[in-house]
Short mmCIF file of C-alpha atoms in Angstrom, two decimals:
data_model
loop_
_atom_site.label_atom_id
_atom_site.label_comp_id
_atom_site.label_asym_id
_atom_site.label_seq_id
_atom_site.Cartn_x
_atom_site.Cartn_y
_atom_site.Cartn_z
CA UNK A 784 31.70 -18.80 0.11
CA UNK A 785 29.47 -20.72 -2.31
CA UNK A 786 26.75 -18.10 -2.57
CA UNK A 787 26.73 -15.29 -5.08
CA UNK A 788 29.09 -12.39 -4.66
CA UNK A 789 27.69 -8.99 -3.73
CA UNK A 790 25.72 -7.53 -6.60
CA UNK A 791 26.79 -4.30 -8.28
CA UNK A 792 23.11 -3.45 -8.63
CA UNK A 793 21.45 -2.80 -5.28
CA UNK A 794 18.84 -5.30 -4.13
CA UNK A 795 17.31 -2.79 -1.73
CA UNK A 796 14.14 -2.54 -3.79
CA UNK A 797 13.29 -6.13 -2.87
CA UNK A 798 13.05 -5.09 0.76
CA UNK A 799 10.37 -2.46 0.23
CA UNK A 800 6.71 -3.14 1.12
CA UNK A 801 4.38 -4.60 -1.47
CA UNK A 802 0.67 -3.87 -1.53
CA UNK A 803 -2.22 -4.83 -3.75
CA UNK A 804 -5.94 -4.88 -3.11
CA UNK A 805 -5.82 -8.09 -1.06
CA UNK A 806 -2.29 -8.40 0.27
CA UNK A 807 0.21 -6.16 2.10
CA UNK A 808 3.75 -7.44 2.65
CA UNK A 809 6.73 -5.88 4.39
CA UNK A 810 9.13 -7.06 1.68
CA UNK A 811 9.08 -8.50 -1.84
CA UNK A 812 10.80 -11.73 -0.72
CA UNK A 813 8.72 -14.92 -0.58
CA UNK A 814 9.77 -18.20 0.99
CA UNK A 815 9.18 -20.88 -1.60
CA UNK A 816 7.28 -23.99 -0.48
CA UNK A 817 9.69 -26.85 0.17
CA UNK A 818 8.70 -30.27 1.49
CA UNK A 819 10.20 -31.04 4.88
CA UNK A 820 7.87 -33.82 6.11
CA UNK A 821 8.54 -33.06 9.76
CA UNK A 822 4.95 -33.06 11.03
CA UNK A 823 4.36 -36.46 12.69
CA UNK A 824 0.97 -37.88 11.74
CA UNK A 825 0.33 -34.71 9.77
CA UNK A 826 0.44 -32.42 12.81
CA UNK A 827 2.88 -29.46 12.72
CA UNK A 828 4.52 -28.95 16.11
CA UNK A 829 6.46 -26.24 17.92
CA UNK A 830 9.56 -26.94 15.81
CA UNK A 831 7.60 -26.20 12.64
CA UNK A 832 6.35 -22.92 14.10
CA UNK A 833 9.92 -21.94 15.03
CA UNK A 834 11.21 -22.95 11.58
CA UNK A 835 8.85 -20.55 9.82
CA UNK A 836 9.13 -17.83 12.45
CA UNK A 837 12.92 -17.67 12.03
CA UNK A 838 12.51 -16.88 8.33
CA UNK A 839 9.85 -14.24 8.99
CA UNK A 840 11.82 -12.43 11.67
CA UNK A 841 14.76 -12.05 9.30
CA UNK A 842 12.71 -10.24 6.67
CA UNK A 843 10.78 -12.73 4.52
CA UNK A 844 7.60 -10.89 3.54
CA UNK A 845 5.47 -13.91 2.63
CA UNK A 846 6.02 -17.51 3.65
CA UNK A 847 4.42 -20.22 1.56
CA UNK A 848 4.51 -23.40 3.61
CA UNK A 849 5.47 -26.82 2.43
CA UNK A 850 2.54 -28.60 0.82
CA UNK A 851 -0.29 -29.44 3.22
CA UNK A 852 -2.75 -32.09 2.17
CA UNK A 853 -6.48 -31.98 1.69
CA UNK A 854 -8.69 -34.46 3.52
CA UNK A 855 -8.42 -37.36 1.07
CA UNK A 856 -6.74 -40.71 1.80
CA UNK A 857 -4.61 -40.70 -1.37
CA UNK A 858 -3.47 -37.08 -1.07
CA UNK A 859 0.08 -37.82 0.13
CA UNK A 860 2.72 -40.52 0.26
CA UNK A 861 4.28 -39.76 3.62
CA UNK A 862 2.71 -39.76 7.12
CA UNK A 863 4.78 -36.75 8.19
CA UNK A 864 3.48 -34.42 5.49
CA UNK A 865 1.23 -31.90 7.26
CA UNK A 866 -2.54 -31.97 6.95
CA UNK A 867 -4.83 -28.98 6.54
CA UNK A 868 -7.74 -30.67 8.27
CA UNK A 869 -8.43 -32.24 11.64
CA UNK A 870 -8.41 -30.58 15.07
CA UNK A 871 -4.81 -31.39 16.04
CA UNK A 872 -3.29 -30.31 12.72
CA UNK A 873 -5.27 -27.08 12.62
CA UNK A 874 -4.26 -26.26 16.19
CA UNK A 875 -0.64 -26.80 15.16
CA UNK A 876 -1.02 -24.57 12.12
CA UNK A 877 -2.72 -21.91 14.24
CA UNK A 878 0.45 -21.68 16.33
CA UNK A 879 2.58 -21.48 13.18
CA UNK A 880 0.45 -18.60 11.91
CA UNK A 881 0.68 -16.79 15.25
CA UNK A 882 4.46 -17.10 15.36
CA UNK A 883 4.90 -15.79 11.82
CA UNK A 884 2.53 -12.89 12.47
CA UNK A 885 4.34 -12.03 15.71
CA UNK A 886 7.56 -11.83 13.67
CA UNK A 887 5.96 -9.42 11.21
CA UNK A 888 5.44 -11.82 8.30
CA UNK A 889 2.50 -13.13 6.30
CA UNK A 890 1.89 -16.79 5.55
CA UNK A 891 -0.03 -18.95 3.05
CA UNK A 892 -0.33 -22.73 3.21
CA UNK A 893 0.29 -24.54 -0.04
CA UNK A 894 -2.60 -26.98 -0.55
CA UNK A 895 -2.00 -30.16 -2.50
CA UNK A 896 -3.04 -33.61 -3.65
CA UNK A 897 -0.29 -35.71 -5.22
CA UNK A 898 -2.50 -37.65 -7.61
CA UNK A 899 -0.76 -40.40 -9.54
CA UNK A 900 2.78 -39.35 -8.53
CA UNK A 901 1.93 -40.89 -5.17
CA UNK A 902 3.40 -44.41 -5.23
CA UNK A 903 0.83 -47.17 -4.83
CA UNK A 904 0.62 -48.50 -1.29
CA UNK A 905 2.07 -45.36 0.31
CA UNK A 906 1.53 -44.46 3.92
CA UNK A 907 -0.44 -43.22 5.72
CA UNK A 908 -3.24 -44.98 3.79
CA UNK A 909 -1.66 -47.84 1.82
CA UNK A 910 -5.08 -49.23 1.02
CA UNK A 911 -6.11 -46.11 -0.92
CA UNK A 912 -5.76 -46.15 -4.70
CA UNK A 913 -3.79 -43.24 -6.14
CA UNK A 914 -5.88 -40.89 -8.26
CA UNK A 915 -5.33 -39.92 -11.88
CA UNK A 916 -7.59 -38.05 -14.32
CA UNK A 917 -7.48 -40.97 -16.77
CA UNK A 918 -5.75 -43.68 -14.77
CA UNK A 919 -2.48 -42.83 -16.56
CA UNK A 920 0.90 -42.23 -14.97
CA UNK A 921 3.27 -39.44 -15.99
CA UNK A 922 4.59 -41.53 -18.91
CA UNK A 923 1.09 -42.31 -20.15
CA UNK A 924 0.96 -45.88 -18.88
CA UNK A 925 -2.39 -47.22 -17.71
CA UNK A 926 -1.91 -47.90 -14.00
CA UNK A 927 -5.36 -47.38 -12.50
CA UNK A 928 -8.90 -46.45 -13.43
CA UNK A 929 -9.93 -42.89 -14.35
CA UNK A 930 -11.35 -40.67 -11.64
CA UNK A 931 -15.12 -40.73 -11.57
CA UNK A 932 -17.07 -37.48 -11.58
CA UNK A 933 -18.09 -38.30 -8.00
CA UNK A 934 -14.42 -38.54 -7.03
CA UNK A 935 -13.71 -35.24 -8.77
CA UNK A 936 -16.54 -33.58 -6.84
CA UNK A 937 -15.21 -35.02 -3.56
CA UNK A 938 -11.68 -33.80 -4.21
CA UNK A 939 -12.81 -30.31 -5.21
CA UNK A 940 -14.87 -30.05 -2.02
CA UNK A 941 -11.87 -31.17 0.04
CA UNK A 942 -9.78 -28.36 -1.48
CA UNK A 943 -12.51 -25.84 -0.65
CA UNK A 944 -12.74 -27.18 2.91
CA UNK A 945 -8.97 -26.92 3.35
CA UNK A 946 -8.99 -23.33 2.13
CA UNK A 947 -11.82 -22.46 4.50
CA UNK A 948 -9.86 -24.07 7.35
CA UNK A 949 -6.84 -21.94 6.44
CA UNK A 950 -8.88 -18.77 6.46
CA UNK A 951 -10.55 -19.63 9.76
CA UNK A 952 -7.29 -20.17 11.66
CA UNK A 953 -5.71 -16.94 10.43
CA UNK A 954 -3.65 -17.66 7.32
CA UNK A 955 -3.31 -14.62 5.06
CA UNK A 956 -4.24 -16.47 1.86
CA UNK A 957 -3.68 -19.87 0.26
CA UNK A 958 -1.68 -21.33 -2.60
CA UNK A 959 -2.98 -24.17 -4.76
CA UNK A 960 -0.27 -26.52 -6.03
CA UNK A 961 -1.00 -26.67 -9.74
CA UNK A 962 2.54 -27.52 -10.86
CA UNK A 963 5.21 -30.23 -11.14
CA UNK A 964 2.91 -33.10 -12.06
CA UNK A 965 0.68 -33.07 -8.97
CA UNK A 966 -3.05 -33.73 -9.33
CA UNK A 967 -4.22 -30.33 -10.61
CA UNK A 968 -1.35 -30.31 -13.10
CA UNK A 969 -2.20 -33.85 -14.22
CA UNK A 970 -5.50 -32.54 -15.55
CA UNK A 971 -3.62 -29.94 -17.63
CA UNK A 972 -1.47 -32.49 -19.47
CA UNK A 973 -2.52 -34.47 -22.53
CA UNK A 974 -0.30 -37.38 -21.41
CA UNK A 975 -2.22 -37.83 -18.15
CA UNK A 976 -5.62 -36.48 -19.20
CA UNK A 977 -7.29 -38.37 -22.03
CA UNK A 978 -10.80 -37.81 -20.72
CA UNK A 979 -13.70 -37.32 -23.12
CA UNK A 980 -16.06 -35.58 -20.69
CA UNK A 981 -15.97 -31.87 -19.83
CA UNK A 982 -12.63 -32.30 -18.00
CA UNK A 983 -10.77 -33.46 -21.12
CA UNK A 984 -10.06 -32.44 -24.70
CA UNK A 985 -7.88 -29.56 -25.84
CA UNK A 986 -5.75 -27.54 -23.43
CA UNK A 987 -8.53 -25.11 -22.63
CA UNK A 988 -10.92 -27.94 -21.80
CA UNK A 989 -8.26 -29.66 -19.69
CA UNK A 990 -8.26 -26.53 -17.52
CA UNK A 991 -11.87 -27.16 -16.46
CA UNK A 992 -10.98 -29.16 -13.33
CA UNK A 993 -8.77 -26.34 -12.05
CA UNK A 994 -11.42 -23.75 -12.93
CA UNK A 995 -14.11 -25.56 -10.95
CA UNK A 996 -11.69 -26.11 -8.08
CA UNK A 997 -10.72 -22.43 -7.89
CA UNK A 998 -14.37 -21.41 -8.13
CA UNK A 999 -15.19 -23.71 -5.20
CA UNK A 1000 -12.33 -22.30 -3.15
CA UNK A 1001 -13.37 -18.73 -3.97
CA UNK A 1002 -16.93 -19.49 -2.89
CA UNK A 1003 -15.62 -20.93 0.38
CA UNK A 1004 -13.34 -18.02 1.32
CA UNK A 1005 -15.16 -15.03 -0.15
CA UNK A 1006 -13.98 -12.30 -2.51
CA UNK A 1007 -11.19 -10.71 -0.44
CA UNK A 1008 -9.04 -13.69 0.57
CA UNK A 1009 -5.98 -14.08 -1.70
CA UNK A 1010 -5.76 -17.23 -3.84
CA UNK A 1011 -2.41 -18.06 -5.41
CA UNK A 1012 -1.66 -20.89 -7.81
CA UNK A 1013 1.73 -22.39 -8.48
CA UNK A 1014 2.16 -23.32 -12.12
CA UNK A 1015 5.04 -24.72 -14.12
CA UNK A 1016 6.12 -26.12 -17.43
CA UNK A 1017 8.58 -28.65 -15.98
CA UNK A 1018 7.76 -31.81 -14.09
CA UNK A 1019 9.61 -33.48 -11.25
CA UNK A 1020 11.06 -36.05 -13.65
CA UNK A 1021 11.41 -33.82 -16.72
CA UNK A 1022 12.93 -30.33 -16.79
CA UNK A 1023 12.25 -30.09 -20.53
CA UNK A 1024 8.48 -30.66 -20.32
CA UNK A 1025 6.41 -28.04 -22.13
CA UNK A 1026 2.74 -27.46 -21.46
CA UNK A 1027 2.79 -24.25 -23.54
CA UNK A 1028 4.87 -23.84 -26.69
CA UNK A 1029 3.78 -20.25 -27.35
CA UNK A 1030 2.36 -17.24 -25.48
CA UNK A 1031 -0.83 -17.73 -27.52
CA UNK A 1032 -1.36 -21.07 -25.77
CA UNK A 1033 -0.57 -19.64 -22.34
CA UNK A 1034 -2.89 -16.62 -22.50
CA UNK A 1035 -6.34 -18.32 -22.52
CA UNK A 1036 -5.13 -20.75 -19.84
CA UNK A 1037 -4.28 -17.84 -17.54
CA UNK A 1038 -7.49 -15.96 -18.31
CA UNK A 1039 -9.59 -18.99 -17.35
CA UNK A 1040 -7.88 -19.20 -13.98
CA UNK A 1041 -8.11 -15.45 -13.37
CA UNK A 1042 -11.82 -15.48 -14.18
CA UNK A 1043 -12.27 -18.37 -11.73
CA UNK A 1044 -10.62 -16.39 -8.94
CA UNK A 1045 -6.81 -16.68 -8.97
CA UNK A 1046 -5.12 -13.50 -7.69
CA UNK A 1047 -1.45 -14.52 -7.73
CA UNK A 1048 0.58 -16.75 -10.04
CA UNK A 1049 3.67 -18.42 -8.60
CA UNK A 1050 5.73 -19.26 -11.68
CA UNK A 1051 8.01 -22.19 -11.02
CA UNK A 1052 11.05 -22.54 -13.26
CA UNK A 1053 14.37 -24.25 -12.84
CA UNK A 1054 16.24 -20.99 -13.53
CA UNK A 1055 14.54 -17.59 -13.32
CA UNK A 1056 16.77 -16.04 -16.01
CA UNK A 1057 16.04 -18.44 -18.85
CA UNK A 1058 13.78 -17.16 -21.67
CA UNK A 1059 10.50 -19.05 -21.87
CA UNK A 1060 9.54 -18.69 -25.53
CA UNK A 1061 11.57 -18.26 -28.70
CA UNK A 1062 12.02 -14.70 -29.84
CA UNK A 1063 11.84 -13.02 -26.43
CA UNK A 1064 14.06 -12.66 -23.36
CA UNK A 1065 11.02 -12.77 -21.05
CA UNK A 1066 11.08 -15.54 -18.49
CA UNK A 1067 8.05 -17.58 -17.49
CA UNK A 1068 7.03 -15.10 -14.80
CA UNK A 1069 7.43 -12.23 -17.23
CA UNK A 1070 5.06 -13.77 -19.72
CA UNK A 1071 2.54 -14.69 -17.02
CA UNK A 1072 2.49 -11.14 -15.65
CA UNK A 1073 2.24 -9.64 -19.13
CA UNK A 1074 -0.65 -11.88 -20.17
CA UNK A 1075 -2.59 -12.10 -16.90
CA UNK A 1076 -2.07 -8.72 -15.26
CA UNK A 1077 -2.02 -10.46 -11.88
CA UNK A 1078 0.54 -10.36 -9.07
CA UNK A 1079 3.35 -12.64 -10.17
CA UNK A 1080 6.08 -14.45 -8.23
CA UNK A 1081 9.27 -15.61 -9.89
CA UNK A 1082 11.29 -18.53 -8.55
CA UNK A 1083 14.16 -20.67 -9.75
CA UNK A 1084 17.68 -20.83 -8.24
CA UNK A 1085 17.49 -17.33 -6.71
CA UNK A 1086 20.42 -16.87 -4.35
CA UNK A 1087 22.18 -20.09 -5.27
CA UNK A 1088 25.82 -20.68 -6.15
CA UNK A 1089 27.39 -18.86 -9.08
CA UNK A 1090 29.51 -21.92 -9.85
CA UNK A 1091 28.58 -23.72 -13.09
CA UNK A 1092 26.02 -26.49 -12.67
CA UNK A 1093 26.46 -30.05 -13.88
CA UNK A 1094 25.00 -29.20 -17.29
CA UNK A 1095 27.27 -26.17 -17.64
CA UNK A 1096 24.66 -23.53 -16.82
CA UNK A 1097 26.16 -20.38 -15.30
CA UNK A 1098 24.15 -18.44 -12.71
CA UNK A 1099 24.03 -14.75 -13.70
CA UNK A 1100 23.65 -13.55 -10.11
CA UNK A 1101 21.43 -10.99 -8.44
CA UNK A 1102 22.22 -8.35 -11.07
CA UNK A 1103 20.13 -10.27 -13.59
CA UNK A 1104 17.32 -10.71 -11.07
CA UNK A 1105 17.21 -6.98 -10.38
CA UNK A 1106 17.37 -6.12 -14.07
CA UNK A 1107 14.29 -8.24 -14.70
CA UNK A 1108 12.59 -6.83 -11.61
CA UNK A 1109 13.19 -3.28 -12.85
CA UNK A 1110 11.71 -4.29 -16.19
CA UNK A 1111 8.59 -5.29 -14.22
CA UNK A 1112 8.71 -8.95 -15.21
CA UNK A 1113 7.45 -9.91 -11.74
CA UNK A 1114 6.30 -8.41 -8.45
CA UNK A 1115 7.70 -10.82 -5.88
CA UNK A 1116 10.75 -13.08 -5.67
CA UNK A 1117 10.58 -16.55 -4.12
CA UNK A 1118 13.71 -17.98 -2.54
CA UNK A 1119 13.92 -21.70 -1.86
CA UNK A 1120 17.14 -23.58 -1.14
CA UNK A 1121 19.06 -20.45 -0.09
CA UNK A 1122 16.51 -19.89 2.69
CA UNK A 1123 16.69 -23.54 3.67
CA UNK A 1124 20.42 -23.18 4.12
CA UNK A 1125 20.24 -19.94 6.08
CA UNK A 1126 17.07 -18.59 7.77
CA UNK A 1127 18.75 -15.18 7.94
CA UNK A 1128 19.55 -15.10 4.21
CA UNK A 1129 17.29 -12.09 3.58
CA UNK A 1130 18.79 -9.98 6.36
CA UNK A 1131 22.35 -10.88 5.40
CA UNK A 1132 21.68 -10.14 1.74
CA UNK A 1133 20.16 -6.77 2.57
CA UNK A 1134 23.01 -5.80 4.90
CA UNK A 1135 25.75 -7.00 2.54
CA UNK A 1136 26.95 -9.69 4.97
CA UNK A 1137 27.33 -12.22 2.18
CA UNK A 1138 30.41 -13.84 3.68
CA UNK A 1139 28.23 -14.92 6.62
CA UNK A 1140 25.57 -16.70 4.53
CA UNK A 1141 25.40 -20.40 5.25
CA UNK A 1142 25.38 -22.30 1.98
CA UNK A 1143 22.68 -24.86 1.29
CA UNK A 1144 23.89 -28.42 0.89
CA UNK A 1145 21.58 -31.39 0.22
CA UNK A 1146 23.55 -33.43 2.76
CA UNK A 1147 22.60 -31.00 5.52
CA UNK A 1148 18.89 -30.98 4.67
CA UNK A 1149 17.89 -33.37 7.46
CA UNK A 1150 19.41 -31.09 10.10
CA UNK A 1151 18.12 -27.74 8.83
CA UNK A 1152 15.58 -26.01 11.03
#
């Protein structure tokens, strides 16, 4: 078996309910958003509903869907990425929500715009120019023109409309994709944001786009609907990228987003056990929880193989996860590839049936459902 061996420390605490003022879950396990691109013309079908239902009925407390796009022609690079607008797509999502709820789970859509990481000429709208805060790509090369303030206003409104759509059709909250070099994250980075208006400047000023976006979403959904944001240091093409070098840089960033209306931070790292800043064993999620006081989700190779990775990294197993959980570094645990490989991963982990877990392999990704 390629998955981790049974932990000496019990994982039972992860299967207890979680409650805060806006969210009640039947377990502490979250399904991490993972792109599948199996919604033809942006419309999720019955197979998508079954895919998410299977994870919920085996004990996932909160499902965060693969990224769903806002109503903007340059939001995605693939015609089979789901939309969060339009009658057909919303009807499809409504069935997904119903299936997950019937299985006892909760579900958020992840809402996204790819920005400049969308290759020029991509479907489904090859004529649309990809957006970038300053017309710069992830390496700082000038590839297009900067977004106008009118374009920024349009995009922010599209996010708010998507969130309102999600609330109307029964989702339990939403997650904004503010990580990995997508559009919101591009505003955070000095390499991609060289603006001289109110959306640019130092790190705090580069947070302004996200602040206005969250405020617009909060206004659209009201005070009681949960808003999560996924954040990261690393980028899709750079695991070593650092937006924050110290906790002192991270703290005002988090406070700005909390004040705008973020309830939950989904802290994306490559490996949950790695310390984030020099001089402390706290991981990224641990620092975010400590500095923000908000519900925090950790993610990063949870449940994956304990065999050394290509760079020699050794997975410490579920014992390390539970140690950090007991130290209150995070509230919820997101599982990605392990749940792709086996929809019953949570149930098998809880029941100690580890020999039955189906290992995730990239080669099998196209057939997973």
